[in-house]
């Protein structure tokens, strides 16, 4: 499955940066294990981003660079560039593959986002982070 | 000498207050030097983040006895790691407030500023103080998830 993420920029994001999405774990009945909701056991997740407008909100796209997922910390790291800086209040959206849908309607909480500015190779500095944990709920029964 | 305690993410000027020691004597042509302890913007690939200081917006707000601001003679336009407040003459005046423009790090990076007195702007260092400056930003208050 694909996870769609949209977030509103807290402080301006410059042309080069990094987004880290932390995800929760769930019980996977297929393997009988508890694992992160992003599964990289077979293949690495990929991230895409495109601009769109919905409900009067314009969602900005990022140019996705290196993507990595670390199971132990349940964190997805996305290096990105944008041609023009993103201002505070702008919305950004991206999609992540290899997502394991919840198996019931219980809210799946534990999602959070941190943004970093990049100045120089490997020189990242924290910009903003979510102040609370976000959750995902299924709105339709699975087929 | 003291610096502002905090700077927000979008801010690009910094107010610097100087209290000159009573034992200090200035002559025309001496400088107060404001520098970064380490300039993160000059790291490999720093690109548009340098220089850190510039002279386009440097002002003395409390005194006419200071002349101007300048980049150090050794600096190039690409480095700009320090800026100098050029002293015209200081006699009884002991508190000076100046503003300098700098490159905001656009993150919560903590930077260390070093302030010193220089005889003849390039001569011996007469005094030095340092202060960490924390940059504050906002928070991501909205996130939507769907699958």
Coordinates of C-alpha atoms in Angstrom, one line a residue:
Chain A
X1 CA 0.0 0.0 0.0
X2 CA 0.9 3.6 -0.3
X3 CA 1.0 6.1 2.6
X4 CA 0.1 9.7 1.6
X5 CA 1.5 12.3 3.9
X6 CA 0.7 16.0 3.9
X7 CA 2.1 18.5 6.4
X8 CA 2.1 22.3 6.9
X9 CA 5.6 23.8 7.1
X10 CA 6.3 25.4 10.5
X11 CA 9.3 27.5 9.6
X12 CA 10.6 28.2 6.1
X13 CA 12.5 25.4 4.4
X14 CA 15.4 26.3 2.2
X15 CA 16.4 24.7 -1.1
X16 CA 18.2 21.7 0.4
X17 CA 17.0 19.7 3.4
X18 CA 15.8 16.5 5.0
X19 CA 12.5 15.2 6.2
X20 CA 12.4 12.4 8.7
X21 CA 9.1 10.6 9.1
X22 CA 8.8 8.4 12.2
X23 CA 6.2 5.7 12.0
X24 CA 4.6 3.3 14.6
X25 CA 4.7 -0.5 14.7
X26 CA 1.7 -2.8 14.2
X27 CA 1.0 -6.5 14.5
X28 CA 1.3 -8.3 11.2
X29 CA -0.9 -11.4 11.3
X30 CA 0.7 -12.8 8.2
X31 CA 4.0 -13.2 9.9
X32 CA 2.8 -13.2 13.4
X33 CA 5.2 -10.4 14.3
X34 CA 5.2 -6.8 15.4
X35 CA 7.0 -4.6 12.8
X36 CA 7.1 -1.0 11.6
X37 CA 4.3 -0.1 9.3
X38 CA 6.8 0.6 6.6
X39 CA 8.2 -2.8 5.4
X40 CA 11.7 -2.9 4.0
X41 CA 12.2 -6.6 4.4
X42 CA 11.9 -7.3 0.7
X43 CA 12.5 -4.0 -0.9
X44 CA 13.3 -0.5 0.1
X45 CA 10.4 2.0 0.2
X46 CA 10.3 4.7 -2.5
X47 CA 9.0 8.2 -2.1
X48 CA 7.4 10.4 -4.7
X49 CA 6.0 13.9 -4.6
X50 CA 3.8 15.9 -6.8
X51 CA 2.0 19.3 -6.6
X52 CA -1.7 19.5 -6.5
X53 CA -4.6 21.6 -5.3
X54 CA -7.5 20.2 -3.2
X55 CA -10.1 21.9 -1.1
X56 CA -8.6 25.3 -1.7
X57 CA -5.2 24.2 -0.5
X58 CA -2.2 24.1 -2.7
X59 CA 0.2 21.3 -2.0
X60 CA 3.8 21.8 -2.9
X61 CA 6.1 19.1 -4.3
X62 CA 9.6 18.3 -3.3
X63 CA 12.3 16.8 -5.5
X64 CA 13.1 13.6 -3.7
X65 CA 16.8 12.6 -3.4
X66 CA 18.2 9.8 -1.2
X67 CA 15.6 7.8 0.7
X68 CA 16.4 5.3 3.5
X69 CA 14.4 3.5 6.1
X70 CA 15.9 2.3 9.4
X71 CA 13.7 -0.4 11.0
X72 CA 15.3 -0.1 14.5
X73 CA 14.3 3.5 14.8
X74 CA 11.3 3.3 12.6
X75 CA 12.4 6.4 10.7
X76 CA 12.1 7.2 7.1
X77 CA 14.7 9.7 5.9
X78 CA 14.0 11.7 2.8
X79 CA 16.6 14.1 1.4
X80 CA 15.0 16.7 -0.8
X81 CA 15.6 19.9 -2.9
X82 CA 13.1 22.5 -3.9
X83 CA 13.6 25.2 -6.5
X84 CA 12.1 27.9 -4.3
X85 CA 12.1 28.0 -0.6
X86 CA 9.0 26.8 1.2
X87 CA 7.5 29.5 3.4
X88 CA 5.9 28.9 6.8
X89 CA 2.3 27.8 6.2
X90 CA 3.0 26.1 2.9
X91 CA 1.7 22.6 2.6
X92 CA 4.0 19.7 1.3
X93 CA 2.9 16.3 0.3
X94 CA 4.6 13.1 -0.6
X95 CA 3.8 9.4 -0.8
X96 CA 5.6 6.4 0.5
X97 CA 5.4 2.8 -0.8
X98 CA 5.7 -0.4 1.3
X99 CA 3.1 0.7 3.8
X100 CA 1.3 -1.9 5.8
X101 CA -2.3 -0.9 6.3
X102 CA -3.9 -1.3 9.8
X103 CA -5.9 -4.5 10.1
X104 CA -8.8 -2.8 11.9
X105 CA -10.4 0.5 12.6
X106 CA -8.4 1.3 15.7
X107 CA -6.4 4.5 15.2
X108 CA -2.8 3.8 14.5
X109 CA -0.9 6.5 16.4
X110 CA 2.8 7.4 16.5
X111 CA 3.5 9.3 13.3
X112 CA 5.7 12.3 13.6
X113 CA 7.8 14.5 11.3
X114 CA 11.0 16.5 11.8
X115 CA 12.5 18.8 9.2
X116 CA 16.2 19.6 8.8
X117 CA 18.1 22.2 7.0
X118 CA 21.1 21.1 5.0
X119 CA 24.2 23.3 4.8
X120 CA 27.1 21.5 3.3
X121 CA 27.5 17.8 2.8
X122 CA 26.2 15.9 5.8
X123 CA 25.7 19.1 7.8
X124 CA 22.1 19.0 8.9
X125 CA 20.4 21.2 11.5
X126 CA 17.0 20.8 13.1
X127 CA 14.3 23.2 11.9
X128 CA 11.0 22.0 13.2
X129 CA 9.2 19.0 14.5
X130 CA 5.6 18.0 15.2
X131 CA 4.6 18.7 18.7
X132 CA 2.2 15.8 19.0
X133 CA 1.8 12.3 17.7
X134 CA -0.5 11.9 14.7
X135 CA -2.6 8.9 13.9
X136 CA -4.1 7.2 10.9
X137 CA -7.5 5.6 10.8
X138 CA -9.0 3.5 8.1
X139 CA -12.1 5.1 6.7
X140 CA -13.2 2.2 4.4
X141 CA -13.1 -1.6 4.8
X142 CA -10.2 -3.3 3.1
X143 CA -11.2 -5.4 0.1
Chain B
X1 CA 29.8 43.0 26.0
X2 CA 26.7 41.2 25.3
X3 CA 24.6 40.0 22.3
X4 CA 20.9 39.4 21.9
X5 CA 19.8 36.3 23.7
X6 CA 17.8 34.7 20.9
X7 CA 17.0 35.2 17.3
X8 CA 14.0 33.8 15.5
X9 CA 14.2 31.8 12.3
X10 CA 13.3 34.6 9.9
X11 CA 15.4 37.3 11.5
X12 CA 18.4 38.6 9.7
X13 CA 19.7 41.4 11.9
X14 CA 21.3 41.1 15.3
X15 CA 21.6 43.8 17.9
X16 CA 24.9 43.9 19.7
X17 CA 25.4 45.9 22.8
X18 CA 28.9 46.8 24.0
X19 CA 29.8 48.1 27.4
X20 CA 33.4 49.2 27.1
X21 CA 35.6 48.6 30.1
X22 CA 36.6 51.8 31.8
X23 CA 40.2 50.9 31.4
X24 CA 39.9 50.6 27.6
X25 CA 41.2 53.4 25.5
X26 CA 40.2 53.8 21.9
X27 CA 41.7 55.8 19.1
X28 CA 40.4 56.6 15.7
X29 CA 40.9 53.6 13.5
X30 CA 40.5 51.0 16.2
X31 CA 37.8 48.3 15.7
X32 CA 35.4 46.1 17.5
X33 CA 35.4 42.8 15.8
X34 CA 32.3 40.5 15.7
X35 CA 33.1 37.1 14.5
X36 CA 31.6 33.6 14.3
X37 CA 33.4 30.9 16.3
X38 CA 32.9 28.5 13.4
X39 CA 31.0 29.3 10.2
X40 CA 28.8 26.3 9.3
X41 CA 27.9 28.0 6.0
X42 CA 31.4 27.6 4.7
X43 CA 31.2 23.8 4.8
X44 CA 31.5 21.9 1.6
X45 CA 28.5 22.6 -0.5
X46 CA 27.4 25.5 1.6
X47 CA 26.6 27.5 -1.6
X48 CA 24.2 30.3 -1.1
X49 CA 24.6 30.4 2.7
X50 CA 27.8 32.3 2.6
X51 CA 28.9 35.0 3.5
X52 CA 27.7 35.1 7.0
X53 CA 28.0 38.8 7.6
X54 CA 27.8 41.7 5.2
X55 CA 28.2 45.4 5.3
X56 CA 24.9 46.3 3.6
X57 CA 23.0 46.7 6.9
X58 CA 25.4 47.6 9.6
X59 CA 24.5 50.6 11.7
X60 CA 25.5 52.3 14.9
X61 CA 22.3 53.1 16.7
X62 CA 23.4 54.8 19.9
X63 CA 26.4 56.9 19.0
X64 CA 27.9 59.1 16.3
X65 CA 31.4 58.5 17.6
X66 CA 31.7 55.3 15.7
X67 CA 32.2 55.6 12.0
X68 CA 31.1 52.6 10.1
X69 CA 31.2 48.8 9.7
X70 CA 33.5 47.0 7.4
X71 CA 34.6 43.5 6.5
X72 CA 38.1 42.7 7.8
X73 CA 40.9 43.4 5.4
X74 CA 41.7 39.7 5.2
X75 CA 38.1 38.7 4.4
X76 CA 36.9 38.0 0.9
X77 CA 33.3 38.5 -0.1
X78 CA 32.8 34.8 -0.1
X79 CA 33.9 34.3 3.5
X80 CA 32.5 37.2 5.6
X81 CA 33.0 35.3 8.8
X82 CA 33.5 38.5 10.8
X83 CA 32.6 42.1 10.6
X84 CA 34.3 45.1 12.2
X85 CA 32.7 48.1 13.8
X86 CA 35.2 50.9 13.0
X87 CA 35.8 53.2 15.9
X88 CA 36.2 56.9 15.2
X89 CA 36.8 58.0 18.8
X90 CA 35.5 57.0 22.1
X91 CA 36.1 59.0 25.2
X92 CA 33.4 59.1 27.9
X93 CA 30.9 57.0 26.0
X94 CA 30.9 53.5 27.4
X95 CA 27.8 51.8 26.0
X96 CA 27.3 51.3 22.3
X97 CA 24.5 49.6 20.5
X98 CA 25.0 48.4 17.0
X99 CA 23.1 46.2 14.5
X100 CA 24.7 44.0 12.0
X101 CA 23.1 41.9 9.3
X102 CA 24.0 38.2 9.1
X103 CA 22.9 35.0 7.4
X104 CA 20.2 33.4 9.4
X105 CA 20.8 29.6 9.8
X106 CA 17.1 28.9 9.2
X107 CA 17.3 26.2 11.8
X108 CA 17.8 25.7 15.5
X109 CA 21.5 25.7 15.2
X110 CA 23.4 27.3 18.0
X111 CA 26.2 29.7 16.9
X112 CA 29.0 31.1 18.9
X113 CA 29.8 34.8 18.4
X114 CA 33.1 36.2 19.4
X115 CA 33.5 39.9 20.1
X116 CA 36.9 41.6 20.6
X117 CA 38.7 44.9 20.4
X118 CA 41.4 45.3 17.9
X119 CA 44.0 48.1 17.8
X120 CA 44.2 49.6 14.4
X121 CA 41.6 47.0 13.2
X122 CA 44.4 44.5 12.4
X123 CA 46.6 44.9 15.4
X124 CA 46.7 43.1 18.7
X125 CA 43.5 41.9 20.4
X126 CA 42.7 43.8 23.5
X127 CA 39.8 41.9 24.8
X128 CA 37.5 39.0 23.9
X129 CA 34.2 37.7 24.9
X130 CA 32.0 35.0 23.5
X131 CA 28.3 34.2 23.7
X132 CA 26.2 31.4 22.3
X133 CA 23.2 32.4 20.3
X134 CA 20.2 30.0 20.0
X135 CA 18.0 30.3 17.0
X136 CA 14.4 29.5 17.6
X137 CA 12.0 28.2 15.0
X138 CA 8.3 27.1 15.0
X139 CA 6.6 23.8 15.0
X140 CA 4.8 21.6 12.5
X141 CA 1.3 21.9 13.7
X142 CA -0.7 20.1 11.0
X143 CA -0.2 16.7 9.3
X144 CA -2.6 14.6 7.3
X145 CA -2.2 10.9 6.7
X146 CA -4.1 8.6 4.3
X147 CA -3.6 5.2 2.8

